[in-house]
Amino acid sequence: MNMENVKNAYSAGPSQGSTGASASGPSGRSYTCDGPAAAVLDDRGAVLRWTKTAEDLTGFRAEEVCGRPAQQLVADLPDDLRDATEMPASGRVRLWHQCGDTVDVTFRTTKVGSAEFLVLAAPTHHVADHEQGAALLRALSAQDRITIAVHDTDLSTVQTNATAGLLDGRPVQPGARLSDVLCAKDAENLEAVLRQVLETGAPVIRRNQQVSWRHDPARQQALSLSAFRLEDARGHPTEVAALYMDNADQMRARRNLDLAREVAEQVGGSLDVVRTAQDLADVLAPAFGDLAAVDLAYSVFGGEEPSQQLGGGAMGNAALAPATAGWPAGITRGDPVPPLPDHPLVRSFRHGETVVFGLDDFIDMVSDPQLVEYLVPKDAHSVMVAPLHARGLTLGAITAWRCGRSDPFTEDEADLMRQIASRGALAIDNARRYTREHRAAVALQQRLLPPATTDTPAAETTGVYLPAGDGAEIRGDWYDAIALPSLRLALVAGDVIGHGMLATATMGRLRAAIQTLADLELEPDEVLARIADLVQRLVAEAPPDHHDVIGATCLYAIYDPVTQRCAIASAGHLPPVLVRPDGTAEVVGISPGPPLAIGGLPYETTVIDLEPGSVLALCTNGLIERSDRDIDQGLRCLTDALAASCHPDRALDETGRALLANLTDQTPRDDAALLLARTRAIPAKDTARWEIPADPAAVCKARAWATRQLATWGLEDLLFTTELIVSELVTNAIRYGRQPAELRLIRHDVLVCEVTDSSGTQPRLRRAATTDEGGRGLFLVAQLGQRWGCRHGQNRKTIWSEQLIECPR
């Protein structure tokens, strides 16, 4: 028998890329053979034939071995082989090497004739590696989610564990190319990776990619590709081995993590309930479901708490994603949610559980064909509903639909939906609570602000107000127009430090205090001094950590339409801008005092003359401050804008809205308040003045003078009461006051009677006893007139009385 034929017949040598087997003797020397060594023995164990690989393994040539017993080649022959009477089928021995070392080999024997045996031997460690590799290959090949394929240099499949005709989870079949199984684009991408491995030799480990099947493009699968190059003995690339692993679970877990992260990042950034609901729906569709809707209790939209039990009709749709596409034609955002019949799954939802319906189960539960047509999207096959539960309140529900070829919802995904719903519910509840507090602050501020427009004998006024952040932040800016006695008018603009309810409450207290002080008819500097004292008390009452956030600036002005003069004082506030009737505008030069939080310093009053038809503009910082300009530049912009827009034939409210739109940012960082006052004058013919001499007989003369003046004005019906009022006031001026003194009458919708003297004594209304000879004068004045009062100026006081003219001119 030819030795080469024996070798060829029985050896299963390594593949083309193998570098051969090697063994090491005790000396550490390596002995290499190309394939398993082969020899033929007779039935007595003598060597008949000896192959080249046997010579490579042992170093002995055929002429040195043939005819000799094989046992002479074995070192330390095991007892079981020494006593054997038959040729053993397999075993492990140590063979002598020609150099004196030994080689550990594993052998197998096969009877090839009537009295001959073929012995195949290989280094033991090589056999062990081969068996382990084969076991590993078998284990990998048996995995459902792992496909092993060997591609040649043209990327055609040489070997694969994919069975013919099986494509689910198997990317290729033997003899096929990737493009025969995958969509063209996906096959091209994978082949580019494999070609790079062939060219560079750098392996690819766990490259994730979504692929679509050629026979079913709508169906996608997540694969993880690992690939490495196979080489021949010379290191030339021959093939590329690829492992295609089903990565669906890992991709699903990663998708869930990404979705949870998106919910955390995207939901809750807005404090608007509807915006927050829409953000939640946008995150869910299409990442989690093809369609998503968020329904909320109607009370939640307004910031209120929902009822304990959500019933049908108690909820309305707050968000849809996508906004229109895919939904039934009748569903739009804001629609009420129709009631659903009693059902175990519906009851589970009401108890806080996330429920999953198949399409058939959902249709059976609804049982109303029209309601099914209204609720179920086209091609839908699975729906999941999760309650939005936060802080013990059920705010609404999330509904997610899957349609077409999407996989149905699973119970594992229900756990994810519960987590998403929990986070989304907290975000919506935060927005709800903010909405409630914001509305309360807005309502409080609106109640505290005066009417937008007033119309008095002194001036026509209009006020406009723009909250910071498009209404998101309520602060403490305010304006006021207060009608004073003797037809005068007080104009106020103020700005409280801080924002929110604290600033609004502080603003309300300051405005109320200013109105009270205005009724006392104090001068502007005196009003600000007393308000500064009040702010100091507020600071003392506040907690220590709030001391730095309590304070305000204020501008207070009093306009007298009789004298056409305006007295102005400022507590750290912006100066007013004056627009004269001829259209020229200028910033009024005043001497501002310290802000109201800083006490102990005086304020100064500035007096200016105003022509009838002049416009006085009072504003807060928010109107003129912007990121691209400072206060001085802002005042110049306001002055120019007023000059351009304040026309006598243009309504003040229209001018105010235009100024707010042109001067402020789209979403201002600070409140903006503006008060415009177009002044008027009382004609000289409607006023009369008479100097009071220091003579008791002047009382009679004053009554006669007043009678003649009322007759001239056609107010004969007020003669009797006016004579009594003039008599009492002039008597008090002569008796208790100091010269000079004067009597003044003013006619408008009321008749004003004023007596001014140079005394600072405060008159006091009292009830006289029966036996008292005096003390009834002011009591009579109070009874005869509609109202009366006293104001003090520098080195003088004025007592006044007003009577209503029933038919004013």
JSON list of N, CA and C in Angstrom, two decimals, residues 103-142:
[
{"chain": "A", "resi": 103, "resn": "VAL", "atom": "N", "xyz": [7.69, 13.29, 22.55]},
{"chain": "A", "resi": 103, "resn": "VAL", "atom": "CA", "xyz": [6.57, 14.05, 22.00]},
{"chain": "A", "resi": 103, "resn": "VAL", "atom": "C", "xyz": [5.28, 13.43, 22.50]},
{"chain": "A", "resi": 104, "resn": "ASP", "atom": "N", "xyz": [4.43, 14.22, 23.16]},
{"chain": "A", "resi": 104, "resn": "ASP", "atom": "CA", "xyz": [3.16, 13.75, 23.68]},
{"chain": "A", "resi": 104, "resn": "ASP", "atom": "C", "xyz": [2.15, 13.74, 22.55]},
{"chain": "A", "resi": 105, "resn": "VAL", "atom": "N", "xyz": [1.61, 12.54, 22.19]},
{"chain": "A", "resi": 105, "resn": "VAL", "atom": "CA", "xyz": [0.69, 12.42, 21.06]},
{"chain": "A", "resi": 105, "resn": "VAL", "atom": "C", "xyz": [-0.56, 11.67, 21.48]},
{"chain": "A", "resi": 106, "resn": "THR", "atom": "N", "xyz": [-1.63, 11.91, 20.73]},
{"chain": "A", "resi": 106, "resn": "THR", "atom": "CA", "xyz": [-2.87, 11.14, 20.85]},
{"chain": "A", "resi": 106, "resn": "THR", "atom": "C", "xyz": [-3.05, 10.37, 19.55]},
{"chain": "A", "resi": 107, "resn": "PHE", "atom": "N", "xyz": [-3.41, 9.08, 19.65]},
{"chain": "A", "resi": 107, "resn": "PHE", "atom": "CA", "xyz": [-3.49, 8.27, 18.44]},
{"chain": "A", "resi": 107, "resn": "PHE", "atom": "C", "xyz": [-4.84, 7.57, 18.34]},
{"chain": "A", "resi": 108, "resn": "ARG", "atom": "N", "xyz": [-5.16, 7.16, 17.11]},
{"chain": "A", "resi": 108, "resn": "ARG", "atom": "CA", "xyz": [-6.32, 6.32, 16.81]},
{"chain": "A", "resi": 108, "resn": "ARG", "atom": "C", "xyz": [-5.85, 5.26, 15.81]},
{"chain": "A", "resi": 109, "resn": "THR", "atom": "N", "xyz": [-6.43, 4.03, 15.95]},
{"chain": "A", "resi": 109, "resn": "THR", "atom": "CA", "xyz": [-6.07, 2.93, 15.03]},
{"chain": "A", "resi": 109, "resn": "THR", "atom": "C", "xyz": [-7.31, 2.46, 14.30]},
{"chain": "A", "resi": 110, "resn": "THR", "atom": "N", "xyz": [-7.06, 2.00, 13.04]},
{"chain": "A", "resi": 110, "resn": "THR", "atom": "CA", "xyz": [-8.15, 1.49, 12.21]},
{"chain": "A", "resi": 110, "resn": "THR", "atom": "C", "xyz": [-7.60, 0.28, 11.44]},
{"chain": "A", "resi": 111, "resn": "LYS", "atom": "N", "xyz": [-8.33, -0.83, 11.46]},
{"chain": "A", "resi": 111, "resn": "LYS", "atom": "CA", "xyz": [-7.92, -2.03, 10.72]},
{"chain": "A", "resi": 111, "resn": "LYS", "atom": "C", "xyz": [-8.18, -1.80, 9.25]},
{"chain": "A", "resi": 112, "resn": "VAL", "atom": "N", "xyz": [-7.15, -1.96, 8.40]},
{"chain": "A", "resi": 112, "resn": "VAL", "atom": "CA", "xyz": [-7.29, -1.67, 6.96]},
{"chain": "A", "resi": 112, "resn": "VAL", "atom": "C", "xyz": [-7.11, -2.93, 6.12]},
{"chain": "A", "resi": 113, "resn": "GLY", "atom": "N", "xyz": [-6.84, -3.99, 6.71]},
{"chain": "A", "resi": 113, "resn": "GLY", "atom": "CA", "xyz": [-6.68, -5.26, 5.98]},
{"chain": "A", "resi": 113, "resn": "GLY", "atom": "C", "xyz": [-6.92, -6.41, 6.94]},
{"chain": "A", "resi": 114, "resn": "SER", "atom": "N", "xyz": [-6.56, -7.58, 6.44]},
{"chain": "A", "resi": 114, "resn": "SER", "atom": "CA", "xyz": [-6.78, -8.75, 7.30]},
{"chain": "A", "resi": 114, "resn": "SER", "atom": "C", "xyz": [-5.83, -8.75, 8.49]},
{"chain": "A", "resi": 115, "resn": "ALA", "atom": "N", "xyz": [-4.61, -8.13, 8.31]},
{"chain": "A", "resi": 115, "resn": "ALA", "atom": "CA", "xyz": [-3.64, -8.16, 9.40]},
{"chain": "A", "resi": 115, "resn": "ALA", "atom": "C", "xyz": [-2.87, -6.85, 9.50]},
{"chain": "A", "resi": 116, "resn": "GLU", "atom": "N", "xyz": [-3.42, -5.77, 9.02]},
{"chain": "A", "resi": 116, "resn": "GLU", "atom": "CA", "xyz": [-2.74, -4.49, 9.06]},
{"chain": "A", "resi": 116, "resn": "GLU", "atom": "C", "xyz": [-3.64, -3.45, 9.75]},
{"chain": "A", "resi": 117, "resn": "PHE", "atom": "N", "xyz": [-2.92, -2.51, 10.39]},
{"chain": "A", "resi": 117, "resn": "PHE", "atom": "CA", "xyz": [-3.66, -1.45, 11.10]},
{"chain": "A", "resi": 117, "resn": "PHE", "atom": "C", "xyz": [-3.05, -0.09, 10.74]},
{"chain": "A", "resi": 118, "resn": "LEU", "atom": "N", "xyz": [-3.96, 0.85, 10.47]},
{"chain": "A", "resi": 118, "resn": "LEU", "atom": "CA", "xyz": [-3.54, 2.24, 10.22]},
{"chain": "A", "resi": 118, "resn": "LEU", "atom": "C", "xyz": [-3.57, 2.99, 11.54]},
{"chain": "A", "resi": 119, "resn": "VAL", "atom": "N", "xyz": [-2.42, 3.63, 11.86]},
{"chain": "A", "resi": 119, "resn": "VAL", "atom": "CA", "xyz": [-2.32, 4.42, 13.09]},
{"chain": "A", "resi": 119, "resn": "VAL", "atom": "C", "xyz": [-2.17, 5.91, 12.70]},
{"chain": "A", "resi": 120, "resn": "LEU", "atom": "N", "xyz": [-3.07, 6.73, 13.20]},
{"chain": "A", "resi": 120, "resn": "LEU", "atom": "CA", "xyz": [-2.99, 8.19, 13.00]},
{"chain": "A", "resi": 120, "resn": "LEU", "atom": "C", "xyz": [-2.67, 8.82, 14.34]},
{"chain": "A", "resi": 121, "resn": "ALA", "atom": "N", "xyz": [-1.66, 9.70, 14.37]},
{"chain": "A", "resi": 121, "resn": "ALA", "atom": "CA", "xyz": [-1.24, 10.34, 15.62]},
{"chain": "A", "resi": 121, "resn": "ALA", "atom": "C", "xyz": [-1.02, 11.83, 15.38]},
{"chain": "A", "resi": 122, "resn": "ALA", "atom": "N", "xyz": [-1.31, 12.59, 16.41]},
{"chain": "A", "resi": 122, "resn": "ALA", "atom": "CA", "xyz": [-1.12, 14.04, 16.36]},
{"chain": "A", "resi": 122, "resn": "ALA", "atom": "C", "xyz": [-0.74, 14.52, 17.74]},
{"chain": "A", "resi": 123, "resn": "PRO", "atom": "N", "xyz": [-0.02, 15.66, 17.84]},
{"chain": "A", "resi": 123, "resn": "PRO", "atom": "CA", "xyz": [0.31, 16.20, 19.16]},
{"chain": "A", "resi": 123, "resn": "PRO", "atom": "C", "xyz": [-0.97, 16.39, 19.99]},
{"chain": "A", "resi": 124, "resn": "THR", "atom": "N", "xyz": [-0.86, 15.98, 21.24]},
{"chain": "A", "resi": 124, "resn": "THR", "atom": "CA", "xyz": [-2.05, 15.98, 22.11]},
{"chain": "A", "resi": 124, "resn": "THR", "atom": "C", "xyz": [-2.67, 17.37, 22.24]},
{"chain": "A", "resi": 125, "resn": "HIS", "atom": "N", "xyz": [-1.84, 18.39, 22.41]},
{"chain": "A", "resi": 125, "resn": "HIS", "atom": "CA", "xyz": [-2.42, 19.74, 22.62]},
{"chain": "A", "resi": 125, "resn": "HIS", "atom": "C", "xyz": [-3.16, 20.20, 21.37]},
{"chain": "A", "resi": 126, "resn": "HIS", "atom": "N", "xyz": [-2.67, 19.75, 20.18]},
{"chain": "A", "resi": 126, "resn": "HIS", "atom": "CA", "xyz": [-3.38, 20.11, 18.96]},
{"chain": "A", "resi": 126, "resn": "HIS", "atom": "C", "xyz": [-4.74, 19.43, 18.88]},
{"chain": "A", "resi": 127, "resn": "VAL", "atom": "N", "xyz": [-4.77, 18.18, 19.31]},
{"chain": "A", "resi": 127, "resn": "VAL", "atom": "CA", "xyz": [-6.05, 17.46, 19.32]},
{"chain": "A", "resi": 127, "resn": "VAL", "atom": "C", "xyz": [-7.03, 18.12, 20.28]},
{"chain": "A", "resi": 128, "resn": "ALA", "atom": "N", "xyz": [-6.50, 18.52, 21.47]},
{"chain": "A", "resi": 128, "resn": "ALA", "atom": "CA", "xyz": [-7.39, 19.17, 22.45]},
{"chain": "A", "resi": 128, "resn": "ALA", "atom": "C", "xyz": [-7.93, 20.48, 21.91]},
{"chain": "A", "resi": 129, "resn": "ASP", "atom": "N", "xyz": [-7.04, 21.29, 21.29]},
{"chain": "A", "resi": 129, "resn": "ASP", "atom": "CA", "xyz": [-7.51, 22.56, 20.71]},
{"chain": "A", "resi": 129, "resn": "ASP", "atom": "C", "xyz": [-8.54, 22.30, 19.64]},
{"chain": "A", "resi": 130, "resn": "HIS", "atom": "N", "xyz": [-8.30, 21.29, 18.84]},
{"chain": "A", "resi": 130, "resn": "HIS", "atom": "CA", "xyz": [-9.24, 20.98, 17.76]},
{"chain": "A", "resi": 130, "resn": "HIS", "atom": "C", "xyz": [-10.60, 20.57, 18.32]},
{"chain": "A", "resi": 131, "resn": "GLU", "atom": "N", "xyz": [-10.58, 19.74, 19.34]},
{"chain": "A", "resi": 131, "resn": "GLU", "atom": "CA", "xyz": [-11.85, 19.29, 19.94]},
{"chain": "A", "resi": 131, "resn": "GLU", "atom": "C", "xyz": [-12.60, 20.46, 20.59]},
{"chain": "A", "resi": 132, "resn": "GLN", "atom": "N", "xyz": [-11.84, 21.33, 21.29]},
{"chain": "A", "resi": 132, "resn": "GLN", "atom": "CA", "xyz": [-12.50, 22.48, 21.91]},
{"chain": "A", "resi": 132, "resn": "GLN", "atom": "C", "xyz": [-13.07, 23.42, 20.84]},
{"chain": "A", "resi": 133, "resn": "GLY", "atom": "N", "xyz": [-12.28, 23.63, 19.79]},
{"chain": "A", "resi": 133, "resn": "GLY", "atom": "CA", "xyz": [-12.78, 24.49, 18.71]},
{"chain": "A", "resi": 133, "resn": "GLY", "atom": "C", "xyz": [-14.01, 23.91, 18.05]},
{"chain": "A", "resi": 134, "resn": "ALA", "atom": "N", "xyz": [-13.97, 22.60, 17.85]},
{"chain": "A", "resi": 134, "resn": "ALA", "atom": "CA", "xyz": [-15.14, 21.97, 17.24]},
{"chain": "A", "resi": 134, "resn": "ALA", "atom": "C", "xyz": [-16.36, 22.06, 18.14]},
{"chain": "A", "resi": 135, "resn": "ALA", "atom": "N", "xyz": [-16.13, 21.87, 19.47]},
{"chain": "A", "resi": 135, "resn": "ALA", "atom": "CA", "xyz": [-17.25, 21.98, 20.42]},
{"chain": "A", "resi": 135, "resn": "ALA", "atom": "C", "xyz": [-17.80, 23.40, 20.43]},
{"chain": "A", "resi": 136, "resn": "LEU", "atom": "N", "xyz": [-16.88, 24.39, 20.41]},
{"chain": "A", "resi": 136, "resn": "LEU", "atom": "CA", "xyz": [-17.32, 25.78, 20.39]},
{"chain": "A", "resi": 136, "resn": "LEU", "atom": "C", "xyz": [-18.10, 26.08, 19.13]},
{"chain": "A", "resi": 137, "resn": "LEU", "atom": "N", "xyz": [-17.60, 25.58, 18.00]},
{"chain": "A", "resi": 137, "resn": "LEU", "atom": "CA", "xyz": [-18.30, 25.82, 16.74]},
{"chain": "A", "resi": 137, "resn": "LEU", "atom": "C", "xyz": [-19.68, 25.19, 16.74]},
{"chain": "A", "resi": 138, "resn": "ARG", "atom": "N", "xyz": [-19.77, 23.95, 17.29]},
{"chain": "A", "resi": 138, "resn": "ARG", "atom": "CA", "xyz": [-21.08, 23.30, 17.37]},
{"chain": "A", "resi": 138, "resn": "ARG", "atom": "C", "xyz": [-22.04, 24.10, 18.27]},
{"chain": "A", "resi": 139, "resn": "ALA", "atom": "N", "xyz": [-21.50, 24.60, 19.39]},
{"chain": "A", "resi": 139, "resn": "ALA", "atom": "CA", "xyz": [-22.35, 25.36, 20.31]},
{"chain": "A", "resi": 139, "resn": "ALA", "atom": "C", "xyz": [-22.84, 26.65, 19.67]},
{"chain": "A", "resi": 140, "resn": "LEU", "atom": "N", "xyz": [-21.93, 27.35, 18.98]},
{"chain": "A", "resi": 140, "resn": "LEU", "atom": "CA", "xyz": [-22.35, 28.58, 18.31]},
{"chain": "A", "resi": 140, "resn": "LEU", "atom": "C", "xyz": [-23.36, 28.31, 17.22]},
{"chain": "A", "resi": 141, "resn": "SER", "atom": "N", "xyz": [-23.11, 27.21, 16.47]},
{"chain": "A", "resi": 141, "resn": "SER", "atom": "CA", "xyz": [-24.02, 26.89, 15.37]},
{"chain": "A", "resi": 141, "resn": "SER", "atom": "C", "xyz": [-25.41, 26.52, 15.86]},
{"chain": "A", "resi": 142, "resn": "ALA", "atom": "N", "xyz": [-25.48, 26.03, 17.10]},
{"chain": "A", "resi": 142, "resn": "ALA", "atom": "CA", "xyz": [-26.78, 25.62, 17.63]},
{"chain": "A", "resi": 142, "resn": "ALA", "atom": "C", "xyz": [-27.59, 26.77, 18.19]}
]
